[in-house]
Coordinates of C-alpha atoms and ligand atoms in Angstrom, one line a residue:
X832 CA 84.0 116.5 99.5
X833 CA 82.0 116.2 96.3
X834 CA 83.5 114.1 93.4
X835 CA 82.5 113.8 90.2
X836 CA 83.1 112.8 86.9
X837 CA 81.6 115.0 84.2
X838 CA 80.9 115.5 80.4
X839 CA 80.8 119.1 79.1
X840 CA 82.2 121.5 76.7
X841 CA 84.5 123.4 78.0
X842 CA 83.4 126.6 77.4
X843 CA 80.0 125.7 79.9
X844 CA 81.6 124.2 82.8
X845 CA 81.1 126.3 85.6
X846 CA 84.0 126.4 88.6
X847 CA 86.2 128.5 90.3
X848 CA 89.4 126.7 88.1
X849 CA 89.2 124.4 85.4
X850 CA 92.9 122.7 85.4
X851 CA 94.3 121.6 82.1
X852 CA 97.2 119.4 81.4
X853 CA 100.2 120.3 79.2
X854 CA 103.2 117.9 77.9
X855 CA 106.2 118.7 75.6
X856 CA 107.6 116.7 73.1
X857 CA 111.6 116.8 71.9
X858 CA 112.2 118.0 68.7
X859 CA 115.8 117.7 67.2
X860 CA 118.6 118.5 69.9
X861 CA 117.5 122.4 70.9
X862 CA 113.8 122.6 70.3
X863 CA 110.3 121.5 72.5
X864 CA 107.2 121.3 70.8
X865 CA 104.4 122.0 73.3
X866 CA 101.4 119.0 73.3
X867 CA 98.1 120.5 74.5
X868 CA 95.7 117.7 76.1
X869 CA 92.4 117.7 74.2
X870 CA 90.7 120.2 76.6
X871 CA 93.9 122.4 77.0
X872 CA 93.5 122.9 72.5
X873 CA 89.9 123.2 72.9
X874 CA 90.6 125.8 75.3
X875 CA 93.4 127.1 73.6
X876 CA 91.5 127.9 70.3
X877 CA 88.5 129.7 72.2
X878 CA 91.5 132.0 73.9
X879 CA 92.6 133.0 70.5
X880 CA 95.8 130.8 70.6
X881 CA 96.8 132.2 74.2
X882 CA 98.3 128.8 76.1
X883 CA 100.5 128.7 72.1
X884 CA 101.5 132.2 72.1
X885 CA 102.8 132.0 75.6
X886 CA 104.8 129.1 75.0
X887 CA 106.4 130.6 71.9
X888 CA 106.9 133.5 73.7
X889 CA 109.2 131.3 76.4
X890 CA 106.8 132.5 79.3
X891 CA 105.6 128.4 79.7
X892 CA 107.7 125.7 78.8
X893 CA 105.1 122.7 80.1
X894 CA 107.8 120.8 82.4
X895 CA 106.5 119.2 85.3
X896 CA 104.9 121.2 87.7
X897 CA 105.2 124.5 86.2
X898 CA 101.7 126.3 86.1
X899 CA 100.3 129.4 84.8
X900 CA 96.9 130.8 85.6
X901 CA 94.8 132.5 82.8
X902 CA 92.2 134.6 83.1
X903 CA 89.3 134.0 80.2
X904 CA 87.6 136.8 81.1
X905 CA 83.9 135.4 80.2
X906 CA 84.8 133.5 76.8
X907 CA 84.9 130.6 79.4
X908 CA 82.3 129.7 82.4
X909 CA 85.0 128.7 84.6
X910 CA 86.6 131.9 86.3
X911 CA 90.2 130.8 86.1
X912 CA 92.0 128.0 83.9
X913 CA 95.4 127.0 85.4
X914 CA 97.4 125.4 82.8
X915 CA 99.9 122.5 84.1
X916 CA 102.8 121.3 82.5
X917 CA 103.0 117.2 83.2
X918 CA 106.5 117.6 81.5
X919 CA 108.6 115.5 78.8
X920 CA 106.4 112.6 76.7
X921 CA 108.2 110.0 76.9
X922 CA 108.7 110.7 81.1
X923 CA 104.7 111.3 81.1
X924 CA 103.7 108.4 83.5
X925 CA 100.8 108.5 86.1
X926 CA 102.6 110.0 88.2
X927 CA 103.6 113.0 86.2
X928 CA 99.4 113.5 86.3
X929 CA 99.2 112.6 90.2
X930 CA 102.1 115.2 91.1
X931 CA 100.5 118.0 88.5
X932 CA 97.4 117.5 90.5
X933 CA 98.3 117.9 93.3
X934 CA 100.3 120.9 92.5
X935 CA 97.5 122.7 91.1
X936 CA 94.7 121.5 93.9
X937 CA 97.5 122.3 96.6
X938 CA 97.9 125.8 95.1
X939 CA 94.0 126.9 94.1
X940 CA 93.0 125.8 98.0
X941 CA 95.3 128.3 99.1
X942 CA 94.3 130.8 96.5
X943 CA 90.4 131.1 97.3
X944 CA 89.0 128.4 95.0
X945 CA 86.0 125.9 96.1
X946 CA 84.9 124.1 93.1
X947 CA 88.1 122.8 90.6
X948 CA 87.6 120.8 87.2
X949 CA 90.5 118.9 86.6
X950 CA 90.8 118.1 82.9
X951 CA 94.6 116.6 82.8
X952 CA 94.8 114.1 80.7
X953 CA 94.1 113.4 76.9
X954 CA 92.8 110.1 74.7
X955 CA 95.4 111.3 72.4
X956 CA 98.3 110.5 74.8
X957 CA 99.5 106.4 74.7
X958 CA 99.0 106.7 78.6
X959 CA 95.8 104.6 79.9
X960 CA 92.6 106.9 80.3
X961 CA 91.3 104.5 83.4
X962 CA 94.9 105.0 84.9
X963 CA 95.1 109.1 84.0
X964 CA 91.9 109.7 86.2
X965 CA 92.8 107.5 89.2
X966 CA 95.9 109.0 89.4
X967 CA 94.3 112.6 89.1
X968 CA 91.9 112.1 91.8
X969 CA 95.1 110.8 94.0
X970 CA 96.6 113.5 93.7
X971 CA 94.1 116.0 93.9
X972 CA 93.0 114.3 97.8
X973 CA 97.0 113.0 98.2
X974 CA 97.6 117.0 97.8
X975 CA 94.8 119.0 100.0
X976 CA 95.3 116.5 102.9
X977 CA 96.8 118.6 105.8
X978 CA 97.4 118.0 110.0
X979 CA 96.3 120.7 111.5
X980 CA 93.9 119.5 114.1
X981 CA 96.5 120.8 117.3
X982 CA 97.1 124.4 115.6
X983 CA 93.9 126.5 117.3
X984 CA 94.6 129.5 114.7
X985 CA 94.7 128.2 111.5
X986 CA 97.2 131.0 109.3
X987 CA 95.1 131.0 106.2
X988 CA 91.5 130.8 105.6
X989 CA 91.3 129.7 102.5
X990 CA 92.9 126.0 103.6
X991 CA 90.5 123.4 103.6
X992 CA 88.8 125.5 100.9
X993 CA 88.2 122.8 98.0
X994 CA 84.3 121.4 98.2
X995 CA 83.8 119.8 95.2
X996 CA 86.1 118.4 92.4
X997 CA 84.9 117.7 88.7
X998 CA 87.0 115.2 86.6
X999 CA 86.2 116.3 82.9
X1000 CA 86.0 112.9 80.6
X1001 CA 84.7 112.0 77.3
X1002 CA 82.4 109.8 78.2
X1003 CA 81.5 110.0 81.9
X1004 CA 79.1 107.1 82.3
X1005 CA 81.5 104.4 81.2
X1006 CA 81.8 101.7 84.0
X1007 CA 85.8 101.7 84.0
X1008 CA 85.6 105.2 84.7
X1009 CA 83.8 105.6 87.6
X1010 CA 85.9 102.2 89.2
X1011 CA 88.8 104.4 87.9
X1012 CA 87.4 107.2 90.1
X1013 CA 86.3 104.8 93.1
X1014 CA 89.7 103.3 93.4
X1015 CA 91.5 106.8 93.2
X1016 CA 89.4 107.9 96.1
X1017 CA 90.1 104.5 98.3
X1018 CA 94.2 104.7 97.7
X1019 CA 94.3 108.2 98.6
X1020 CA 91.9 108.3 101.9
X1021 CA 93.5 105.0 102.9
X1022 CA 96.6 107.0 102.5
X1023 CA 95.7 109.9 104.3
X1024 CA 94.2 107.4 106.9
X1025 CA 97.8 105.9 107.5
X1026 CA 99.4 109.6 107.5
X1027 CA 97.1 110.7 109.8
X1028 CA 98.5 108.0 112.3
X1029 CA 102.1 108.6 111.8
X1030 CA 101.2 112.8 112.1
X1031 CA 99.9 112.2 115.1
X1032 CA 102.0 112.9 118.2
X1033 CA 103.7 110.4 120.5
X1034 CA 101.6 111.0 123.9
X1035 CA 98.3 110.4 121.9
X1036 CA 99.1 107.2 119.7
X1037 CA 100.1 104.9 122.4
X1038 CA 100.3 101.3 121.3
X1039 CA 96.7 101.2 122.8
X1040 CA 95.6 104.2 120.6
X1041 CA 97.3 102.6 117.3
X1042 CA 94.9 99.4 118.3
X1043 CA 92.2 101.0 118.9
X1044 CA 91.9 103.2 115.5
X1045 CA 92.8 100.0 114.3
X1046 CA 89.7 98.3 115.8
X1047 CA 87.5 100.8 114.6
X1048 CA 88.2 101.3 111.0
X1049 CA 87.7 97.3 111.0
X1050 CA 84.4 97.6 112.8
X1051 CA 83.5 100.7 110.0
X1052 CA 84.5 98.5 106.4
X1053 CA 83.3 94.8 108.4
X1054 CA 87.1 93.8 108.4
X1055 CA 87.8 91.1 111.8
X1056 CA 90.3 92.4 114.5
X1057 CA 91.7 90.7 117.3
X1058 CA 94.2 92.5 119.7
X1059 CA 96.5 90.4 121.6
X1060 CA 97.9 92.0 125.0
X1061 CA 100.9 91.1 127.2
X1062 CA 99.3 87.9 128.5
X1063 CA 98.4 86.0 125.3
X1064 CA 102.2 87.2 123.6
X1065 CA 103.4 85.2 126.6
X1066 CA 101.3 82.2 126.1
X1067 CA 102.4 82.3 122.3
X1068 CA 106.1 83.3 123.3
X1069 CA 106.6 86.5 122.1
X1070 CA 109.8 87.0 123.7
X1071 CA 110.9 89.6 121.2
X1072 CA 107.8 91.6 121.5
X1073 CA 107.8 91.4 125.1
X1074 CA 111.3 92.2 125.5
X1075 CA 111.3 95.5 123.8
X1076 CA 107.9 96.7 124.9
X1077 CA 109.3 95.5 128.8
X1078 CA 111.1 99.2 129.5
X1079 CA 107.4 101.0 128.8
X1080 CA 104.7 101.9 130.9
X1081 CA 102.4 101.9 128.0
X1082 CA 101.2 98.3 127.5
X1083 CA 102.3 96.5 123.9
X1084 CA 99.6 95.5 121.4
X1085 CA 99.6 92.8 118.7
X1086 CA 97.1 93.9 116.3
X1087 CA 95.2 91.1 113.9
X1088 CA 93.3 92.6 111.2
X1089 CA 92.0 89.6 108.4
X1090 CA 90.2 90.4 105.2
X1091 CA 88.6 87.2 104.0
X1092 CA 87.6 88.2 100.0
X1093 CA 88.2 84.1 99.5
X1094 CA 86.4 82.5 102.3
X1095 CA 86.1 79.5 100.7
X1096 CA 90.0 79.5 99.3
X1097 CA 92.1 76.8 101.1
X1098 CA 94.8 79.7 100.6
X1099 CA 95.3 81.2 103.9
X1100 CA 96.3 84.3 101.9
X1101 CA 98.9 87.6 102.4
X1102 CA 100.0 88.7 105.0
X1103 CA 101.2 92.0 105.7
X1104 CA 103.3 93.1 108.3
X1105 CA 104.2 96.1 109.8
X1106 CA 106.5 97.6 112.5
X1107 CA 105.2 99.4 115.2
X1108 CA 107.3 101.6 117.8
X1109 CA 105.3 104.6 118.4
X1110 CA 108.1 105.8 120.0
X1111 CA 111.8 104.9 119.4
X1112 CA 114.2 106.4 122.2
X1113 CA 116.6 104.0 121.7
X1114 CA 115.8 101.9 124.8
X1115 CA 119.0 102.2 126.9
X1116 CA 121.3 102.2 124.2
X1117 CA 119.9 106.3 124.0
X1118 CA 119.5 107.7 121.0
X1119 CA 120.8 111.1 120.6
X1120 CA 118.1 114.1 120.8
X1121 CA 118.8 115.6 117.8
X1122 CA 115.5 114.5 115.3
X1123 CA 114.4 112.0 118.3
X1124 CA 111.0 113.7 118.1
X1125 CA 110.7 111.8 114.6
X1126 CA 110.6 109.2 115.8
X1127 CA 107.3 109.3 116.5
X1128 CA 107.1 107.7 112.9
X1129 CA 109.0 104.5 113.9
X1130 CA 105.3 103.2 113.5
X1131 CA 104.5 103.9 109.9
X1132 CA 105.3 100.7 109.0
X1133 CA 102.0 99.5 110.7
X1134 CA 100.4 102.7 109.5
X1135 CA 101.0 101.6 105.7
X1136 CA 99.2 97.8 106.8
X1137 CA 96.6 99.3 108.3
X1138 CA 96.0 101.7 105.2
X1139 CA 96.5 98.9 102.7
X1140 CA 93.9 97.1 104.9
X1141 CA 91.5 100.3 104.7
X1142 CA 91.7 100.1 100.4
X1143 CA 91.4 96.6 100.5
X1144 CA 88.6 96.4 102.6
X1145 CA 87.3 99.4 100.2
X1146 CA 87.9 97.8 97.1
X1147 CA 86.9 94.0 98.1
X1148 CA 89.1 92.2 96.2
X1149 CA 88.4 88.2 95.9
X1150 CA 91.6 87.2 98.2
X1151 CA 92.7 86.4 102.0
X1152 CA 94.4 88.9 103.6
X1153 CA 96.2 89.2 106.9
X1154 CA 97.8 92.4 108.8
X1155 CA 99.8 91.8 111.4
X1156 CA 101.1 95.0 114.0
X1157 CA 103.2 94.3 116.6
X1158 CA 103.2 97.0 118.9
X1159 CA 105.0 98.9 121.3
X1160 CA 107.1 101.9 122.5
X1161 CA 111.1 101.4 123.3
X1162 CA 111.9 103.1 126.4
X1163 CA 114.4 103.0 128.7
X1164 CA 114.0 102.8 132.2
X1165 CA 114.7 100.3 135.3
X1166 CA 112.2 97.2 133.7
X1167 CA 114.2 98.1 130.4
X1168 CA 115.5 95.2 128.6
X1169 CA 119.5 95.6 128.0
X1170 CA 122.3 95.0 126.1
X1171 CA 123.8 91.5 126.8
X1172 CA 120.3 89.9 127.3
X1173 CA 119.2 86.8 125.1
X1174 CA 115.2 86.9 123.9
X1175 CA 113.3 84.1 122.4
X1176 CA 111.2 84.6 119.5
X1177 CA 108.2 82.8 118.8
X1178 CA 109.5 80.3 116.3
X1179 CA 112.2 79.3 119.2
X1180 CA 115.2 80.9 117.6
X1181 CA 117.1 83.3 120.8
X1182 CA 118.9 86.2 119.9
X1183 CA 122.4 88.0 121.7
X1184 CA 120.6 91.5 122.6
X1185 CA 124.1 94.4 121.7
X1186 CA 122.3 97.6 121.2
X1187 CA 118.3 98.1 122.4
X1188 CA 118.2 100.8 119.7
X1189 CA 117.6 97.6 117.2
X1190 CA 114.2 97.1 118.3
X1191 CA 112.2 96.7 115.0
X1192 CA 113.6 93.4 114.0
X1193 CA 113.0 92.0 117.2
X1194 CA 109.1 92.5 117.3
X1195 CA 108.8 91.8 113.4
X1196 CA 110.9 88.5 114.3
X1197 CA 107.7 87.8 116.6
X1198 CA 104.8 89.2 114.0
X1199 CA 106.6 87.0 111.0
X1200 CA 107.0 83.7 113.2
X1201 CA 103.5 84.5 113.8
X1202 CA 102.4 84.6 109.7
X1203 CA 104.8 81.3 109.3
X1204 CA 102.3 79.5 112.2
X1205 CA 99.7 80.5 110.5
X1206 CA 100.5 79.3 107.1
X1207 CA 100.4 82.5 105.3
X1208 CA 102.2 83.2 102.0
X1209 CA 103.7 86.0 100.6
X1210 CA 104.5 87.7 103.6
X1211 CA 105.5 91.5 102.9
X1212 CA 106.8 93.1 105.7
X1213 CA 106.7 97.3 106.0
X1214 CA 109.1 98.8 108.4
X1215 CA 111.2 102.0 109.2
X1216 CA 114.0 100.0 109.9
X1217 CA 117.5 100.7 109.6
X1218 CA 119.6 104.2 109.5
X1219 CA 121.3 102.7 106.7
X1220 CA 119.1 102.4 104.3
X1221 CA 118.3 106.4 104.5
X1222 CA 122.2 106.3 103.6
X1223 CA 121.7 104.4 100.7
X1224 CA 118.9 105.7 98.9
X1225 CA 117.7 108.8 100.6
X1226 CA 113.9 109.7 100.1
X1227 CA 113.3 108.8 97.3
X1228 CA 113.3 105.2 97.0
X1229 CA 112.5 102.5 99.8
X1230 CA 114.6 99.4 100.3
X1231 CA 113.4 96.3 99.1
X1232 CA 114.9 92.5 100.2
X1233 CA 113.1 89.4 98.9
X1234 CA 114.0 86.2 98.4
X1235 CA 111.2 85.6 95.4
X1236 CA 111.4 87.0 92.2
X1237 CA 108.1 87.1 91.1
X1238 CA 107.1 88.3 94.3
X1239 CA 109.5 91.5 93.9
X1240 CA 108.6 92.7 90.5
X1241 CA 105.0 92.1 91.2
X1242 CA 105.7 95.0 94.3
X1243 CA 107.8 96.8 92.3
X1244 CA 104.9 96.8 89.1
X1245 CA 102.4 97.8 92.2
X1246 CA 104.8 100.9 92.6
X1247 CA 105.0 102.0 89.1
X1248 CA 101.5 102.3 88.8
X1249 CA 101.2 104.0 92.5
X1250 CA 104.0 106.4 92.1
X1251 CA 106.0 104.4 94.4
X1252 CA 109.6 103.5 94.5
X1253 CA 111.6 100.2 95.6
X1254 CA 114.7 99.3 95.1
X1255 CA 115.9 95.6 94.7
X1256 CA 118.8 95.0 98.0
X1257 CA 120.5 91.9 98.0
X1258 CA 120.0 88.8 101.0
X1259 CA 123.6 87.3 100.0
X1260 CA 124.6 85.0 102.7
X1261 CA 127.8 86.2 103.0
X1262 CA 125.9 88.8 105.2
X1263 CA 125.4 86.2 107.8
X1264 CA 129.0 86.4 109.0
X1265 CA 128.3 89.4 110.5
X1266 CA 125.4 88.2 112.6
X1267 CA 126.6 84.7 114.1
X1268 CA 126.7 85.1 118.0
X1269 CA 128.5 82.9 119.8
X1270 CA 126.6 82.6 122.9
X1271 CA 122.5 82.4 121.2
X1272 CA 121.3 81.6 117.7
X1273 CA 122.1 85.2 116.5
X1274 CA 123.9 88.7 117.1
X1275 CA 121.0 91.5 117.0
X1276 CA 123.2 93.4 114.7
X1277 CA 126.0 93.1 112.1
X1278 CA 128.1 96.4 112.8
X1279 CA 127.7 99.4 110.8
X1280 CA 128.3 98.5 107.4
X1281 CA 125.7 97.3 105.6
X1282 CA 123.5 97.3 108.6
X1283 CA 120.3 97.7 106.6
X1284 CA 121.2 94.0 104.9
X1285 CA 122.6 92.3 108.0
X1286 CA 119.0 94.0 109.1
X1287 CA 117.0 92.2 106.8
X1288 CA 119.4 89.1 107.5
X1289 CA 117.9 88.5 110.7
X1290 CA 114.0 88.9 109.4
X1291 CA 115.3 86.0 107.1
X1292 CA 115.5 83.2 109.8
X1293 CA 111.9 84.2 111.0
X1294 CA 110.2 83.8 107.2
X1295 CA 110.4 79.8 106.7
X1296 CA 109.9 78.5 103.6
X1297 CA 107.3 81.6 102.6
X1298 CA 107.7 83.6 99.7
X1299 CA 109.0 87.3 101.5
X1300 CA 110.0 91.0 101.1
X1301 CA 110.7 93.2 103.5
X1302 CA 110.7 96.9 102.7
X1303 CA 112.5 99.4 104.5
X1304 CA 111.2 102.7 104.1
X1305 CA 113.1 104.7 107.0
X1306 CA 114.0 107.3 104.1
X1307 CA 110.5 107.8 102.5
X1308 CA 108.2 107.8 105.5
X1309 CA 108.6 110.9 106.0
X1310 CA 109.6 114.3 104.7
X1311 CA 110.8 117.3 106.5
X1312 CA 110.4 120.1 103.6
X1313 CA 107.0 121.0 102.4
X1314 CA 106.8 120.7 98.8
X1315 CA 104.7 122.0 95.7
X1316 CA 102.8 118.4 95.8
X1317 CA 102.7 117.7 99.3
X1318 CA 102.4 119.2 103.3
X1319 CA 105.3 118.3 105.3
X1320 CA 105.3 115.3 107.2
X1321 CA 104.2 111.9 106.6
X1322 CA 104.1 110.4 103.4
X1323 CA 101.9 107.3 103.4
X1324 CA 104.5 105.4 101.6
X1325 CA 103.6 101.7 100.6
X1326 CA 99.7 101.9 101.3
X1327 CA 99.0 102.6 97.4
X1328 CA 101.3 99.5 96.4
X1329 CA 100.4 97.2 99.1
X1330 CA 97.0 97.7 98.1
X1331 CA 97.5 97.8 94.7
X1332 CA 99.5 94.8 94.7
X1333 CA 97.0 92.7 96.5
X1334 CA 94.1 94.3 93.9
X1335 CA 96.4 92.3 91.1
X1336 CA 97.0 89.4 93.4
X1337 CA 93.3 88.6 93.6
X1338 CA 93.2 88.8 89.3
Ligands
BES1351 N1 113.8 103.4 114.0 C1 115.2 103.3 113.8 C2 115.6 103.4 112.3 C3 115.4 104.8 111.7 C4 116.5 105.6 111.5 C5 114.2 105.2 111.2 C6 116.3 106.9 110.9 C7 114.0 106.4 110.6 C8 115.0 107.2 110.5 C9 115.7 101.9 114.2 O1 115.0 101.3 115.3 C10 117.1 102.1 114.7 O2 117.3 102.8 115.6 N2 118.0 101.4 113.9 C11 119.4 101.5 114.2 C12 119.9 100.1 114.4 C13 121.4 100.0 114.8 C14 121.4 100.4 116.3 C15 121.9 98.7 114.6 C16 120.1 102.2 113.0 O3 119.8 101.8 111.9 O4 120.9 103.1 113.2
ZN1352 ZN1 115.7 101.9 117.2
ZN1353 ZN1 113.0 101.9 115.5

């Protein structure tokens, strides 16, 4: 894919669809006024007033995601102009521009187009230029990424279409700009990196596949990776690791990636941890087979640490950085571990084993003990962890539990900007209660209420004193529906704020 930024009049540019952005702005209780982007009047006023007349004639109201196509019939170079609505003013954010992109990229690669200009944004809007175009390019690559690689005839042949993307700008040479661009193009491919490994299917990313991708993006951006197998998690005493990986005939993994942007910092730096069942049956306590097949994305967790650690290693910020992927299917069989057993976790702590289908905590137990040892600080976790937090917030926002302030509104900031969600859950220790066991240090599980708390309750004795926040994205990992923006399946949630938040981290 070619990707440019460009400086033009728009009546020269020469592409298959030159994409302009359109917001609307309240007047009094009943009426909109429409607010054309710079390019979209410019364009406007060489159609005689068209994109205007349309919306006074009620055929465009420029709400988010709406889209008309016009056809300039030669008083433009461009063949087509699609015009975009990025909705409401005051709701325009950067992610009103990264869902109109991808809207309009998603529907002109499935409508014969090869080379788009996408001119969405305006210097007249009180919404950062710098951020406008990073979050056009996202969406643009965030939209035309597909997984298709197993389907031998592929339905339409205009898919995989787009060749090269223009972004139209004032002044295209300006430094900020083109970082603008670069960074757009890291967040997304490092998001379509992590997708990629939560689209793939079960009986191809084993733990040892997850590794190995792992191994080799490090080797391709100069990151170091070290993958632990079964006999070094014993000599560190990786009991809760080893216990749920025990039932598999697929040896577990613990995957090390470290980004050192601060070698000489006495900081040890971030660490980033992620969950990583490539396959969650339940263990013994079986789940049911209704939607089991999705769980093939009980790993994206460890998909979003090893895309953050693809941007980062991109983008070279001047920071420590650690990822940390525990690995491992949960099967049942006659080696399976069971209900009733006690494990002990790195840092010593045991816990009372009462249902094998809680097998996340007990290899991020492990993988956080192991960030603790290691003196690293914050930690974030990313996991797929609890039914219960699909319950409470659906897919649209991810859980978040953390026991630092700063450290949560610096994620949730990192989210804003990114188009991702997270929403503050409390650690109140009146949640213990439901986790005491009377025979080891802890019960696996609290019951069914609140089980994505009591969840994050038992991460909390493996964090130590480190600044922590674990986010549960069980909800948004994944979406079953294709929409306008976006191809079923995984989302690549939390690579764009992880990375984003260590980018500001390293300021
Ligand atoms: N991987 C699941 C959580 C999950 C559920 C992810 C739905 C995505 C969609 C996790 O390992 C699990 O099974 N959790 C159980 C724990 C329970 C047995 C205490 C849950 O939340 O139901
Ligand atoms: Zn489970
Ligand atoms: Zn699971």
């Amino acid at each position: 894919m070619e990707i440019h930024l460009i400086e033009q009049r728009v009546e020269v540019i020469q592409c298959d669809a030159l994409v302009l952005g359109v917001s609307n702005n309240k007047v009094g209780q009943q009426r909109k006024d429409l607010l054309l982007s710079e390019k979209a009047m410019e364009v406007d006023s060489l159609l005689g007033g068209l994109i205007q007349t349309m919306y006074e004639d009620g055929e465009f109201k420029g709400e988010l995601g709406e889209m008309v196509t016009l056809h300039p019939m030669n008083k433009l170079a461009a063949k087509r102009v699609i015009v975009m609505g990025l909705g409401s003013r005051e709701k325009m954010y950067t992610q009103s521009i990264r869902r109109a992109s991808a809207i309009a990229s998603r529907h002109l690669q499935q409508t014969g187009a090869h080379q788009i200009t996408l001119a969405l944004h305006s210097e007249t809007w009180d919404i950062d230029v710098n951020n406008s175009i990073q979050a056009e390019i996202e969406g643009a690559l965030l939209g035309l990424y597909t997984f298709k690689k197993y389907k031998q005839s592929n339905t339409n042949g205009n898919e995989r279409g787009i060749t090269r993307i223009h972004l139209l700008a004032n002044h295209a040479s300006e430094t900020s700009l083109n970082l603008a661009v670069d960074r757009g193009i890291a967040l997304a491919e490092a998001t379509n990196f992590a997708r990629e490994l939560v689209n793939e299917p079960p009986n191809v990313l084993t733990p040892t596949e997850l590794a190995h991708r792992a191994s080799t993006m490090a080797k391709q951006f100069g990151l170091e990776c070290q993958v632990l197998d079964r006999t070094e998690m014993q000599e560190l005493g990786m009991g809760g690791l080893l216990g749920v990986s025990q039932g598999s005939a697929e040896p577990p993994k613990f995957i090390i990636l470290r980004y050192l942007g601060a070698p000489e910092s006495e900081n040890q730096g971030i660490a980033l941890v992620g969950k990583g069942i490539t396959f969650d049956t339940g263990g013994i306590s079986l789940k049911s087979p209704e939607g089991m097949h999705q769980m093939k994305g009980d790993m994206a967790g460890a998909a979003a640490v090893i895309g953050a650690m693809h941007a980062i290693a991109a983008l070279k910020p001047a920071i420590n950085v650690t990822a940390l992927v525990p690995t491992t299917e949960n099967m049942p069989s006659g080696t399976a571990y069971r209900p009733g057993d006690i494990l002990r976790i790195m840092n010593g702590k045991t816990i009372e084993i009462v249902n094998t289908d809680a097998e996340g905590r007990l290899v991020l137990a492990d993988a956080l003990s192991y960030a603790v040892k290691n003196g690293l600080s914050p930690i974030i976790d990313v996991a797929t962890l609890t039914g219960g937090i699909v319950v409470a917030l659906g897919s649209v926002m991810s859980g978040m539990f953390c026991n630092d302030q700063d450290l949560s509104s610096d994620i949730i900031a990192a989210g804003q900007i990114e188009g991702e969600k997270f929403w503050p859950m409390p650690l109140d220790d009146e949640y213990k209660e439901a986790i005491q066991s009377d025979i080891a240090d802890i019960k696996q599980t609290g019951g069914k209420y609140a089980s994505a708390v009591t969840a994050a309750k038992i991460l909390e004795h493996f964090v130590g004193d480190a600044h922590w926040a674990h986010l549960d994205i069980a909800g948004t990992d994944f979406i079953d529906s294709k929409k306008p923006y976006q191809e079923h399946g995984a989302t690549g949630v939390a690579v764009r704020t992880l990375a984003e938040f260590v980018l500001r981290r390293a300021k």
